[in-house]
Amino acid sequence: MLASICRTNLTKLQRGAAAFGTAAEEIRKPKTAIVMLNMGGPETVDQVGGYLHRIMTDRDMIQLPVQSKLGPWIASRRTEEVQKKYNEIGGGSPILKWTNTQGKLLTEMLDRILPDSAPHKHYVAFRYVPPFTEETFAQLEKDGVERAVIFSQYPQYSCATTGSSLNAIADFYKNRNVPSNITFSMIERWGNHPLLGKVFAERIRDKLQLFPENVRDDVLVLFTAHSLPLKAVSRGDTYPHEVSATVSSTMQQLGTRNPHRLVWQSKVGPLPWLQPYTDDAIKAYAKQGRKHLILVPIAFVNEHIETLHELDIEYCDELAKEAGIEQIERAAAPNDHPIFIEAMTDVVAQHLSSGQHVSKQFLTRCPHCVSARCHSSKEFFKKLCNNNEKPEPIAATS
Ligand code: FES
């Protein structure tokens, strides 16, 4: 339904913009910022050192003993090896390119269906590479937006990922006044949106077609997500069950009888993380005689080093062959799939029409959280998003 609204409903605003030169310039001044949060990835190999340094010193992401010394040491030791991996996928991460494409398509669709909050403009706030949170928030203040929707691009919430990006926003405003003329609100999780499950199901269907008909129904669908230290799971991080919810929704949308499992990739360091690990699972299934697999990266909305290198090169090209898997395919990330753009648009449109600024789910800490940073960050967002009047609900046109 949303798609047909979007196709047919050219707003008055856009007609006005097309018709009048100077007025159009004014009209294009953004009214609503959609701030897309993600970790980001190095666009060039020169950025790899700084990127790793920021990750290894981010205590929201990873906790190490004497982190201020050990973190930079690990980062510098790993830089060359990680640079090599980026070289093997073309010299850099495509996350910024995909996020800009998604943001552009999303805001075009929002302009069509939500004339009251248009023009919408997307902003990118990455945690570990430019454009950083600070630059982005300074820019949207400068642009004079009236409304800012902080929109996590990790659909499933974790204190280590979305939580870390939100803490960076709280840090930015520590020594600076929060602009009282901007109404802030946030979407921090959306992993159970049905259209998200639908786009993953489409991506799986595309790959199922590549298997011979006589084995197609038996292909094992192996959902894979970035793992998390067991310490974080035991603290009560909601990520594992939110990822599971996306898996269930995807299988429901897929509607086939293919077996499936959820496994975890990209563990770092010696401590125990959430298992089974993806590489171990591929080897174990090969031993069990499962020879046909599809890997589905279920927790990232665009291609990145973990899909293009870890899954495609290390697991599909190398490990699966050595293990004796006959055929393994990797489902594409959502990227610019039209259903995905529709999903994002619907998430934002529902958020704007709900009038909600910050969810109680976000404001509730993990049961075993002992981080003063989490506490102060949640207090900050409670104030930031409630500072202004409760945002006016904005309804889509039909
Ligand atoms: Fe989850 Fe602090 S670790 S709220």
mmCIF file of C-alpha atoms and ligand atoms in Angstrom:
data_model
loop_
_atom_site.group_PDB
_atom_site.id
_atom_site.type_symbol
_atom_site.label_atom_id
_atom_site.label_comp_id
_atom_site.label_asym_id
_atom_site.label_seq_id
_atom_site.Cartn_x
_atom_site.Cartn_y
_atom_site.Cartn_z
ATOM 1 C CA MET A 1 0.000 0.000 0.000
ATOM 2 C CA LEU A 2 2.807 2.315 0.950
ATOM 3 C CA ALA A 3 4.444 1.748 -2.432
ATOM 4 C CA SER A 4 1.328 2.755 -4.311
ATOM 5 C CA ILE A 5 0.918 5.845 -2.130
ATOM 6 C CA CYS A 6 4.494 6.723 -2.924
ATOM 7 C CA ARG A 7 4.185 6.183 -6.654
ATOM 8 C CA THR A 8 1.015 8.173 -7.134
ATOM 9 C CA ASN A 9 1.197 10.968 -4.610
ATOM 10 C CA LEU A 10 3.384 13.837 -5.800
ATOM 11 C CA THR A 11 3.102 16.361 -2.991
ATOM 12 C CA LYS A 12 2.097 19.974 -3.325
ATOM 13 C CA LEU A 13 5.470 20.801 -1.927
ATOM 14 C CA GLN A 14 7.325 19.114 -4.733
ATOM 15 C CA ARG A 15 5.075 20.653 -7.368
ATOM 16 C CA GLY A 16 5.768 24.042 -5.798
ATOM 17 C CA ALA A 17 9.479 23.377 -5.760
ATOM 18 C CA ALA A 18 9.485 22.423 -9.400
ATOM 19 C CA ALA A 19 7.526 25.496 -10.397
ATOM 20 C CA PHE A 20 9.283 28.355 -8.611
ATOM 21 C CA GLY A 21 13.007 29.020 -8.737
ATOM 22 C CA THR A 22 13.894 31.057 -5.615
ATOM 23 C CA ALA A 23 10.992 29.771 -3.582
ATOM 24 C CA ALA A 24 12.129 26.274 -4.445
ATOM 25 C CA GLU A 25 15.545 26.962 -2.917
ATOM 26 C CA GLU A 26 13.879 27.976 0.331
ATOM 27 C CA ILE A 27 11.558 25.007 0.219
ATOM 28 C CA ARG A 28 14.519 22.663 -0.099
ATOM 29 C CA LYS A 29 15.872 23.760 3.295
ATOM 30 C CA PRO A 30 15.433 20.579 5.324
ATOM 31 C CA LYS A 31 12.713 20.541 7.925
ATOM 32 C CA THR A 32 13.199 17.003 9.191
ATOM 33 C CA ALA A 33 16.561 15.309 9.650
ATOM 34 C CA ILE A 34 16.759 11.532 9.510
ATOM 35 C CA VAL A 35 20.015 10.728 11.288
ATOM 36 C CA MET A 36 21.238 7.302 10.251
ATOM 37 C CA LEU A 37 23.477 5.728 12.908
ATOM 38 C CA ASN A 38 25.897 2.955 12.130
ATOM 39 C CA MET A 39 29.404 1.825 12.957
ATOM 40 C CA GLY A 40 30.753 2.721 9.492
ATOM 41 C CA GLY A 41 33.731 1.146 7.780
ATOM 42 C CA PRO A 42 36.983 2.514 6.331
ATOM 43 C CA GLU A 43 36.439 3.897 2.842
ATOM 44 C CA THR A 44 40.146 3.578 2.095
ATOM 45 C CA VAL A 45 42.884 1.399 3.582
ATOM 46 C CA ASP A 46 44.436 4.540 5.094
ATOM 47 C CA GLN A 47 41.470 4.797 7.440
ATOM 48 C CA VAL A 48 41.873 1.248 8.791
ATOM 49 C CA GLY A 49 44.313 2.145 11.615
ATOM 50 C CA GLY A 50 42.093 4.893 13.059
ATOM 51 C CA TYR A 51 38.982 2.757 12.630
ATOM 52 C CA LEU A 52 40.469 -0.148 14.612
ATOM 53 C CA HIS A 53 41.856 2.211 17.237
ATOM 54 C CA ARG A 54 38.406 3.727 17.840
ATOM 55 C CA ILE A 55 36.764 0.289 18.080
ATOM 56 C CA MET A 56 39.360 -1.129 20.436
ATOM 57 C CA THR A 57 39.152 1.868 22.775
ATOM 58 C CA ASP A 58 35.339 2.017 22.817
ATOM 59 C CA ARG A 59 34.307 0.449 26.130
ATOM 60 C CA ASP A 60 30.681 0.258 25.001
ATOM 61 C CA MET A 61 31.780 -2.035 22.184
ATOM 62 C CA ILE A 62 34.465 -4.087 23.861
ATOM 63 C CA GLN A 63 35.905 -4.220 27.367
ATOM 64 C CA LEU A 64 39.581 -5.028 27.803
ATOM 65 C CA PRO A 65 41.861 -4.839 30.825
ATOM 66 C CA VAL A 66 43.936 -1.592 30.777
ATOM 67 C CA GLN A 67 42.037 -0.692 27.639
ATOM 68 C CA SER A 68 43.708 2.666 27.048
ATOM 69 C CA LYS A 69 46.994 0.797 26.466
ATOM 70 C CA LEU A 70 45.919 -2.641 25.299
ATOM 71 C CA GLY A 71 43.295 -1.338 22.848
ATOM 72 C CA PRO A 72 45.677 0.805 20.762
ATOM 73 C CA TRP A 73 48.280 -1.980 20.886
ATOM 74 C CA ILE A 74 45.829 -4.569 19.486
ATOM 75 C CA ALA A 75 44.630 -2.036 16.878
ATOM 76 C CA SER A 76 48.119 -1.340 15.581
ATOM 77 C CA ARG A 77 49.024 -5.043 15.550
ATOM 78 C CA ARG A 78 45.929 -5.865 13.487
ATOM 79 C CA THR A 79 46.069 -2.927 11.055
ATOM 80 C CA GLU A 80 48.148 -4.555 8.330
ATOM 81 C CA GLU A 81 46.144 -7.775 8.308
ATOM 82 C CA VAL A 82 42.833 -5.868 8.178
ATOM 83 C CA GLN A 83 44.148 -3.533 5.438
ATOM 84 C CA LYS A 84 44.912 -6.632 3.381
ATOM 85 C CA LYS A 85 41.299 -7.754 3.774
ATOM 86 C CA TYR A 86 39.979 -4.368 2.645
ATOM 87 C CA ASN A 87 42.301 -4.538 -0.355
ATOM 88 C CA GLU A 88 40.800 -7.905 -1.225
ATOM 89 C CA ILE A 89 37.274 -6.437 -1.327
ATOM 90 C CA GLY A 90 38.248 -3.534 -3.575
ATOM 91 C CA GLY A 91 40.122 -1.176 -1.239
ATOM 92 C CA GLY A 92 37.407 -0.028 1.174
ATOM 93 C CA SER A 93 34.048 -0.543 2.835
ATOM 94 C CA PRO A 94 30.879 0.220 0.847
ATOM 95 C CA ILE A 95 28.863 1.111 3.998
ATOM 96 C CA LEU A 96 28.892 4.873 3.377
ATOM 97 C CA LYS A 97 27.904 4.437 -0.263
ATOM 98 C CA TRP A 98 24.995 2.170 0.670
ATOM 99 C CA THR A 99 23.870 4.334 3.582
ATOM 100 C CA ASN A 100 23.768 7.409 1.336
ATOM 101 C CA THR A 101 21.822 5.514 -1.321
ATOM 102 C CA GLN A 102 19.361 4.226 1.272
ATOM 103 C CA GLY A 103 19.054 7.667 2.875
ATOM 104 C CA LYS A 104 18.368 9.348 -0.449
ATOM 105 C CA LEU A 105 15.697 6.827 -1.457
ATOM 106 C CA LEU A 106 14.162 6.899 2.023
ATOM 107 C CA THR A 107 13.859 10.690 2.171
ATOM 108 C CA GLU A 108 12.472 10.885 -1.366
ATOM 109 C CA MET A 109 9.753 8.474 -0.336
ATOM 110 C CA LEU A 110 9.104 10.324 2.914
ATOM 111 C CA ASP A 111 8.763 13.607 0.996
ATOM 112 C CA ARG A 112 6.069 11.985 -1.124
ATOM 113 C CA ILE A 113 4.006 10.550 1.711
ATOM 114 C CA LEU A 114 4.630 13.036 4.533
ATOM 115 C CA PRO A 115 4.310 16.567 3.150
ATOM 116 C CA ASP A 116 3.858 17.992 6.660
ATOM 117 C CA SER A 117 7.360 17.039 7.766
ATOM 118 C CA ALA A 118 9.025 17.563 4.341
ATOM 119 C CA PRO A 119 11.591 18.302 3.141
ATOM 120 C CA HIS A 120 13.359 15.396 4.807
ATOM 121 C CA LYS A 121 17.116 15.120 4.619
ATOM 122 C CA HIS A 122 19.243 12.163 5.614
ATOM 123 C CA TYR A 123 22.402 12.585 7.683
ATOM 124 C CA VAL A 124 24.947 9.867 8.391
ATOM 125 C CA ALA A 125 26.526 9.530 11.840
ATOM 126 C CA PHE A 126 29.180 6.827 11.997
ATOM 127 C CA ARG A 127 30.874 5.682 15.175
ATOM 128 C CA TYR A 128 34.339 4.701 13.984
ATOM 129 C CA VAL A 129 35.004 6.545 10.676
ATOM 130 C CA PRO A 130 33.813 9.852 9.185
ATOM 131 C CA PRO A 131 31.218 11.280 9.042
ATOM 132 C CA PHE A 132 31.380 11.208 12.832
ATOM 133 C CA THR A 133 28.523 11.948 15.224
ATOM 134 C CA GLU A 134 29.950 15.362 16.158
ATOM 135 C CA GLU A 135 30.243 16.647 12.573
ATOM 136 C CA THR A 136 26.795 15.377 11.700
ATOM 137 C CA PHE A 137 25.003 16.911 14.670
ATOM 138 C CA ALA A 138 26.849 20.197 14.179
ATOM 139 C CA GLN A 139 25.714 20.150 10.540
ATOM 140 C CA LEU A 140 22.051 19.489 11.217
ATOM 141 C CA GLU A 141 22.020 22.323 13.756
ATOM 142 C CA LYS A 142 23.608 24.568 11.120
ATOM 143 C CA ASP A 143 21.034 23.506 8.535
ATOM 144 C CA GLY A 144 18.311 24.741 10.880
ATOM 145 C CA VAL A 145 16.191 21.585 10.936
ATOM 146 C CA GLU A 146 13.108 21.651 13.140
ATOM 147 C CA ARG A 147 12.851 17.936 13.787
ATOM 148 C CA ALA A 148 15.522 15.250 14.073
ATOM 149 C CA VAL A 149 14.743 11.539 14.043
ATOM 150 C CA ILE A 150 17.700 9.501 15.282
ATOM 151 C CA PHE A 151 17.358 6.264 13.308
ATOM 152 C CA SER A 152 19.600 3.320 14.149
ATOM 153 C CA GLN A 153 20.722 1.300 11.151
ATOM 154 C CA TYR A 154 21.260 -1.704 13.386
ATOM 155 C CA PRO A 155 17.686 -3.055 13.324
ATOM 156 C CA GLN A 156 18.336 -5.189 16.419
ATOM 157 C CA TYR A 157 19.403 -3.205 19.477
ATOM 158 C CA SER A 158 22.568 -3.950 21.397
ATOM 159 C CA CYS A 159 24.205 -1.815 24.075
ATOM 160 C CA ALA A 160 27.479 -2.441 22.176
ATOM 161 C CA THR A 161 26.296 -1.058 18.835
ATOM 162 C CA THR A 162 23.280 1.278 18.842
ATOM 163 C CA GLY A 163 23.964 1.935 22.535
ATOM 164 C CA SER A 164 27.493 3.029 21.702
ATOM 165 C CA SER A 165 26.332 5.356 18.900
ATOM 166 C CA LEU A 166 23.753 6.927 21.218
ATOM 167 C CA ASN A 167 26.386 7.414 23.912
ATOM 168 C CA ALA A 168 28.477 9.292 21.345
ATOM 169 C CA ILE A 169 25.561 11.699 20.827
ATOM 170 C CA ALA A 170 25.279 12.166 24.604
ATOM 171 C CA ASP A 171 29.042 12.857 24.705
ATOM 172 C CA PHE A 172 28.718 15.478 21.974
ATOM 173 C CA TYR A 173 26.168 17.420 24.014
ATOM 174 C CA LYS A 174 28.107 17.174 27.278
ATOM 175 C CA ASN A 175 29.830 20.516 26.765
ATOM 176 C CA ARG A 176 27.328 22.177 24.538
ATOM 177 C CA ASN A 177 23.763 23.360 24.801
ATOM 178 C CA VAL A 178 21.112 21.131 23.333
ATOM 179 C CA PRO A 179 19.336 23.215 20.674
ATOM 180 C CA SER A 180 15.884 24.033 22.008
ATOM 181 C CA ASN A 181 14.527 24.707 18.513
ATOM 182 C CA ILE A 182 14.951 21.086 17.379
ATOM 183 C CA THR A 183 12.523 18.358 18.414
ATOM 184 C CA PHE A 184 14.448 15.115 18.812
ATOM 185 C CA SER A 185 13.134 11.573 18.837
ATOM 186 C CA MET A 186 14.646 8.158 18.250
ATOM 187 C CA ILE A 187 14.049 4.807 16.603
ATOM 188 C CA GLU A 188 16.505 2.496 18.277
ATOM 189 C CA ARG A 189 15.162 -0.909 17.200
ATOM 190 C CA TRP A 190 12.990 -2.229 14.392
ATOM 191 C CA GLY A 191 14.119 -5.826 13.849
ATOM 192 C CA ASN A 192 10.588 -7.212 13.954
ATOM 193 C CA HIS A 193 9.159 -5.021 11.187
ATOM 194 C CA PRO A 194 7.410 -7.427 8.760
ATOM 195 C CA LEU A 195 8.913 -5.767 5.669
ATOM 196 C CA LEU A 196 12.395 -6.364 7.042
ATOM 197 C CA GLY A 197 11.597 -10.087 7.273
ATOM 198 C CA LYS A 198 10.124 -9.847 3.791
ATOM 199 C CA VAL A 199 13.261 -8.389 2.210
ATOM 200 C CA PHE A 200 15.464 -11.037 3.837
ATOM 201 C CA ALA A 201 13.038 -13.688 2.552
ATOM 202 C CA GLU A 202 13.347 -12.210 -0.974
ATOM 203 C CA ARG A 203 17.132 -12.311 -0.726
ATOM 204 C CA ILE A 204 16.954 -15.994 0.337
ATOM 205 C CA ARG A 205 14.510 -16.859 -2.466
ATOM 206 C CA ASP A 206 16.943 -15.376 -5.024
ATOM 207 C CA LYS A 207 19.611 -17.808 -3.817
ATOM 208 C CA LEU A 208 17.324 -20.847 -3.454
ATOM 209 C CA GLN A 209 16.695 -20.605 -7.214
ATOM 210 C CA LEU A 210 20.381 -21.333 -7.805
ATOM 211 C CA PHE A 211 20.127 -24.824 -6.291
ATOM 212 C CA PRO A 212 19.029 -27.863 -8.340
ATOM 213 C CA GLU A 213 15.311 -28.503 -7.911
ATOM 214 C CA ASN A 214 15.819 -31.922 -6.337
ATOM 215 C CA VAL A 215 17.735 -30.461 -3.345
ATOM 216 C CA ARG A 216 16.086 -27.035 -3.082
ATOM 217 C CA ASP A 217 13.690 -27.911 -0.244
ATOM 218 C CA ASP A 218 16.511 -29.367 1.826
ATOM 219 C CA VAL A 219 18.893 -26.416 1.567
ATOM 220 C CA LEU A 220 19.836 -25.373 5.091
ATOM 221 C CA VAL A 221 19.296 -21.660 5.724
ATOM 222 C CA LEU A 222 22.051 -20.547 8.070
ATOM 223 C CA PHE A 223 21.310 -17.112 9.513
ATOM 224 C CA THR A 224 24.485 -15.457 10.698
ATOM 225 C CA ALA A 225 24.901 -12.382 12.895
ATOM 226 C CA HIS A 226 27.816 -10.676 14.601
ATOM 227 C CA SER A 227 28.470 -12.470 17.880
ATOM 228 C CA LEU A 228 28.489 -10.814 21.294
ATOM 229 C CA PRO A 229 30.623 -11.547 24.393
ATOM 230 C CA LEU A 230 28.767 -13.866 26.786
ATOM 231 C CA LYS A 231 29.383 -11.291 29.507
ATOM 232 C CA ALA A 232 27.131 -8.862 27.607
ATOM 233 C CA VAL A 233 24.496 -11.559 27.080
ATOM 234 C CA SER A 234 24.532 -12.338 30.812
ATOM 235 C CA ARG A 235 24.119 -8.647 31.609
ATOM 236 C CA GLY A 236 20.822 -8.838 29.750
ATOM 237 C CA ASP A 237 21.608 -7.304 26.343
ATOM 238 C CA THR A 238 18.489 -7.710 24.178
ATOM 239 C CA TYR A 239 20.418 -8.334 20.938
ATOM 240 C CA PRO A 240 20.202 -12.172 20.838
ATOM 241 C CA HIS A 241 16.436 -12.284 21.188
ATOM 242 C CA GLU A 242 15.916 -9.359 18.799
ATOM 243 C CA VAL A 243 18.018 -11.140 16.151
ATOM 244 C CA SER A 244 15.952 -14.296 16.767
ATOM 245 C CA ALA A 245 12.779 -12.290 16.188
ATOM 246 C CA THR A 246 14.047 -11.171 12.757
ATOM 247 C CA VAL A 247 14.925 -14.791 11.938
ATOM 248 C CA SER A 248 11.403 -15.968 12.852
ATOM 249 C CA SER A 249 9.772 -13.196 10.876
ATOM 250 C CA THR A 250 11.979 -13.988 7.844
ATOM 251 C CA MET A 251 11.138 -17.701 7.935
ATOM 252 C CA GLN A 252 7.453 -16.859 8.211
ATOM 253 C CA GLN A 253 7.708 -14.583 5.167
ATOM 254 C CA LEU A 254 9.732 -17.171 3.271
ATOM 255 C CA GLY A 255 6.988 -19.744 3.708
ATOM 256 C CA THR A 256 9.101 -22.733 2.669
ATOM 257 C CA ARG A 257 9.921 -25.879 4.607
ATOM 258 C CA ASN A 258 13.680 -25.320 4.536
ATOM 259 C CA PRO A 259 15.416 -26.042 7.837
ATOM 260 C CA HIS A 260 17.208 -23.110 9.443
ATOM 261 C CA ARG A 261 19.569 -22.234 12.294
ATOM 262 C CA LEU A 262 21.003 -19.044 13.768
ATOM 263 C CA VAL A 263 24.788 -18.920 14.208
ATOM 264 C CA TRP A 264 27.249 -16.192 15.178
ATOM 265 C CA GLN A 265 30.336 -14.806 13.477
ATOM 266 C CA SER A 266 33.270 -12.390 13.912
ATOM 267 C CA LYS A 267 34.290 -13.191 17.485
ATOM 268 C CA VAL A 268 37.306 -11.200 18.678
ATOM 269 C CA GLY A 269 39.740 -12.087 21.505
ATOM 270 C CA PRO A 270 40.029 -15.057 23.856
ATOM 271 C CA LEU A 271 36.877 -14.637 25.992
ATOM 272 C CA PRO A 272 33.746 -16.747 25.306
ATOM 273 C CA TRP A 273 31.182 -15.256 22.914
ATOM 274 C CA LEU A 274 27.720 -16.322 21.787
ATOM 275 C CA GLN A 275 27.884 -19.643 19.891
ATOM 276 C CA PRO A 276 27.738 -21.704 17.684
ATOM 277 C CA TYR A 277 30.233 -19.839 15.524
ATOM 278 C CA THR A 278 29.434 -19.680 11.820
ATOM 279 C CA ASP A 279 32.656 -21.320 10.634
ATOM 280 C CA ASP A 280 32.317 -24.184 13.154
ATOM 281 C CA ALA A 281 28.698 -24.692 12.121
ATOM 282 C CA ILE A 282 29.616 -24.957 8.414
ATOM 283 C CA LYS A 283 32.263 -27.583 9.207
ATOM 284 C CA ALA A 284 29.955 -29.491 11.560
ATOM 285 C CA TYR A 285 27.105 -29.571 9.031
ATOM 286 C CA ALA A 286 29.488 -30.794 6.345
ATOM 287 C CA LYS A 287 30.394 -33.678 8.673
ATOM 288 C CA GLN A 288 26.702 -34.399 9.237
ATOM 289 C CA GLY A 289 26.290 -34.722 5.477
ATOM 290 C CA ARG A 290 24.539 -31.374 4.873
ATOM 291 C CA LYS A 291 25.983 -30.345 1.516
ATOM 292 C CA HIS A 292 23.758 -27.389 0.514
ATOM 293 C CA LEU A 293 23.713 -24.160 2.492
ATOM 294 C CA ILE A 294 22.668 -20.516 2.226
ATOM 295 C CA LEU A 295 24.332 -18.000 4.545
ATOM 296 C CA VAL A 296 22.073 -15.078 5.470
ATOM 297 C CA PRO A 297 23.626 -12.042 7.202
ATOM 298 C CA ILE A 298 20.599 -11.076 9.273
ATOM 299 C CA ALA A 299 21.850 -8.207 11.410
ATOM 300 C CA PHE A 300 23.346 -5.721 8.939
ATOM 301 C CA VAL A 301 21.434 -3.745 6.362
ATOM 302 C CA ASN A 302 24.228 -3.319 3.851
ATOM 303 C CA GLU A 303 27.344 -5.065 2.609
ATOM 304 C CA HIS A 304 30.457 -4.684 4.712
ATOM 305 C CA ILE A 305 33.718 -6.467 5.451
ATOM 306 C CA GLU A 306 31.960 -9.280 7.377
ATOM 307 C CA THR A 307 29.792 -10.173 4.370
ATOM 308 C CA LEU A 308 32.204 -9.451 1.526
ATOM 309 C CA HIS A 309 35.300 -10.927 3.138
ATOM 310 C CA GLU A 310 34.429 -13.153 6.088
ATOM 311 C CA LEU A 311 31.368 -14.804 4.519
ATOM 312 C CA ASP A 312 32.157 -14.643 0.788
ATOM 313 C CA ILE A 313 35.896 -15.242 0.751
ATOM 314 C CA GLU A 314 36.816 -16.965 4.010
ATOM 315 C CA TYR A 315 33.729 -19.150 4.449
ATOM 316 C CA CYS A 316 32.159 -19.667 1.005
ATOM 317 C CA ASP A 317 35.278 -19.694 -1.190
ATOM 318 C CA GLU A 318 37.684 -21.351 1.210
ATOM 319 C CA LEU A 319 36.296 -23.086 4.301
ATOM 320 C CA ALA A 320 33.147 -24.598 2.742
ATOM 321 C CA LYS A 321 35.133 -26.085 -0.125
ATOM 322 C CA GLU A 322 37.707 -27.584 2.217
ATOM 323 C CA ALA A 323 34.904 -28.984 4.385
ATOM 324 C CA GLY A 324 33.284 -30.699 1.396
ATOM 325 C CA ILE A 325 30.121 -28.582 1.039
ATOM 326 C CA GLU A 326 28.761 -29.100 -2.490
ATOM 327 C CA GLN A 327 27.008 -25.756 -2.889
ATOM 328 C CA ILE A 328 26.952 -22.709 -0.632
ATOM 329 C CA GLU A 329 25.411 -19.331 -1.493
ATOM 330 C CA ARG A 330 25.325 -16.078 0.438
ATOM 331 C CA ALA A 331 22.154 -13.988 0.475
ATOM 332 C CA ALA A 332 22.755 -10.324 -0.359
ATOM 333 C CA ALA A 333 22.253 -7.705 2.347
ATOM 334 C CA PRO A 334 19.097 -5.553 1.959
ATOM 335 C CA ASN A 335 21.126 -2.680 0.358
ATOM 336 C CA ASP A 336 18.785 -0.791 -2.008
ATOM 337 C CA HIS A 337 16.133 -3.475 -2.461
ATOM 338 C CA PRO A 338 12.793 -1.629 -2.992
ATOM 339 C CA ILE A 339 11.121 -3.621 -0.204
ATOM 340 C CA PHE A 340 13.869 -2.538 2.150
ATOM 341 C CA ILE A 341 13.381 1.129 1.269
ATOM 342 C CA GLU A 342 9.674 0.607 1.842
ATOM 343 C CA ALA A 343 10.484 -1.001 5.217
ATOM 344 C CA MET A 344 12.635 1.940 6.326
ATOM 345 C CA THR A 345 10.025 4.418 5.127
ATOM 346 C CA ASP A 346 7.280 2.642 7.001
ATOM 347 C CA VAL A 347 9.353 2.494 10.193
ATOM 348 C CA VAL A 348 9.992 6.258 10.061
ATOM 349 C CA ALA A 349 6.441 7.133 8.966
ATOM 350 C CA GLN A 350 4.933 5.054 11.790
ATOM 351 C CA HIS A 351 7.343 6.652 14.238
ATOM 352 C CA LEU A 352 6.428 10.169 13.115
ATOM 353 C CA SER A 353 2.720 9.442 13.238
ATOM 354 C CA SER A 354 2.970 7.823 16.692
ATOM 355 C CA GLY A 355 4.129 11.063 18.314
ATOM 356 C CA GLN A 356 6.537 8.936 20.383
ATOM 357 C CA HIS A 357 9.901 10.501 21.203
ATOM 358 C CA VAL A 358 11.782 7.865 23.189
ATOM 359 C CA SER A 359 10.669 4.329 24.019
ATOM 360 C CA LYS A 360 10.371 2.903 27.510
ATOM 361 C CA GLN A 361 12.221 -0.106 26.174
ATOM 362 C CA PHE A 362 15.251 2.087 25.477
ATOM 363 C CA LEU A 363 15.052 3.830 28.835
ATOM 364 C CA THR A 364 15.149 0.491 30.675
ATOM 365 C CA ARG A 365 18.665 -0.644 31.460
ATOM 366 C CA CYS A 366 19.937 -4.217 31.271
ATOM 367 C CA PRO A 367 19.212 -5.958 34.601
ATOM 368 C CA HIS A 368 22.908 -6.359 35.391
ATOM 369 C CA CYS A 369 24.137 -3.098 33.881
ATOM 370 C CA VAL A 370 26.698 -1.437 36.135
ATOM 371 C CA SER A 371 27.792 1.227 33.663
ATOM 372 C CA ALA A 372 27.493 4.805 34.885
ATOM 373 C CA ARG A 373 27.779 5.788 31.222
ATOM 374 C CA CYS A 374 24.592 3.877 30.330
ATOM 375 C CA HIS A 375 22.792 5.502 33.223
ATOM 376 C CA SER A 376 23.787 9.064 32.286
ATOM 377 C CA SER A 377 23.167 8.451 28.592
ATOM 378 C CA LYS A 378 19.608 7.251 29.210
ATOM 379 C CA GLU A 379 18.958 10.230 31.458
ATOM 380 C CA PHE A 380 20.319 12.477 28.702
ATOM 381 C CA PHE A 381 17.999 11.006 26.062
ATOM 382 C CA LYS A 382 15.027 11.167 28.378
ATOM 383 C CA LYS A 383 15.686 14.911 28.623
ATOM 384 C CA LEU A 384 16.727 15.421 24.993
ATOM 385 C CA CYS A 385 13.633 13.785 23.596
ATOM 386 C CA ASN A 386 11.278 15.240 26.191
ATOM 387 C CA ASN A 387 12.898 18.662 26.299
ATOM 388 C CA ASN A 388 10.621 19.955 23.662
ATOM 389 C CA GLU A 389 6.918 19.520 23.574
ATOM 390 C CA LYS A 390 5.862 16.020 22.704
ATOM 391 C CA PRO A 391 6.247 15.965 18.893
ATOM 392 C CA GLU A 392 3.098 16.518 16.900
ATOM 393 C CA PRO A 393 1.978 13.266 15.296
ATOM 394 C CA ILE A 394 2.513 13.447 11.520
ATOM 395 C CA ALA A 395 0.184 11.446 9.351
ATOM 396 C CA ALA A 396 0.896 10.069 5.894
ATOM 397 C CA THR A 397 -1.245 11.350 3.018
ATOM 398 C CA SER A 398 -3.249 8.821 1.071
HETATM 399 FE FE1 FES B 1 22.832 -2.539 28.696
HETATM 400 FE FE2 FES B 1 24.051 -0.755 30.345
HETATM 401 S S1 FES B 1 24.868 -2.576 29.472
HETATM 402 S S2 FES B 1 21.981 -0.724 29.587
#
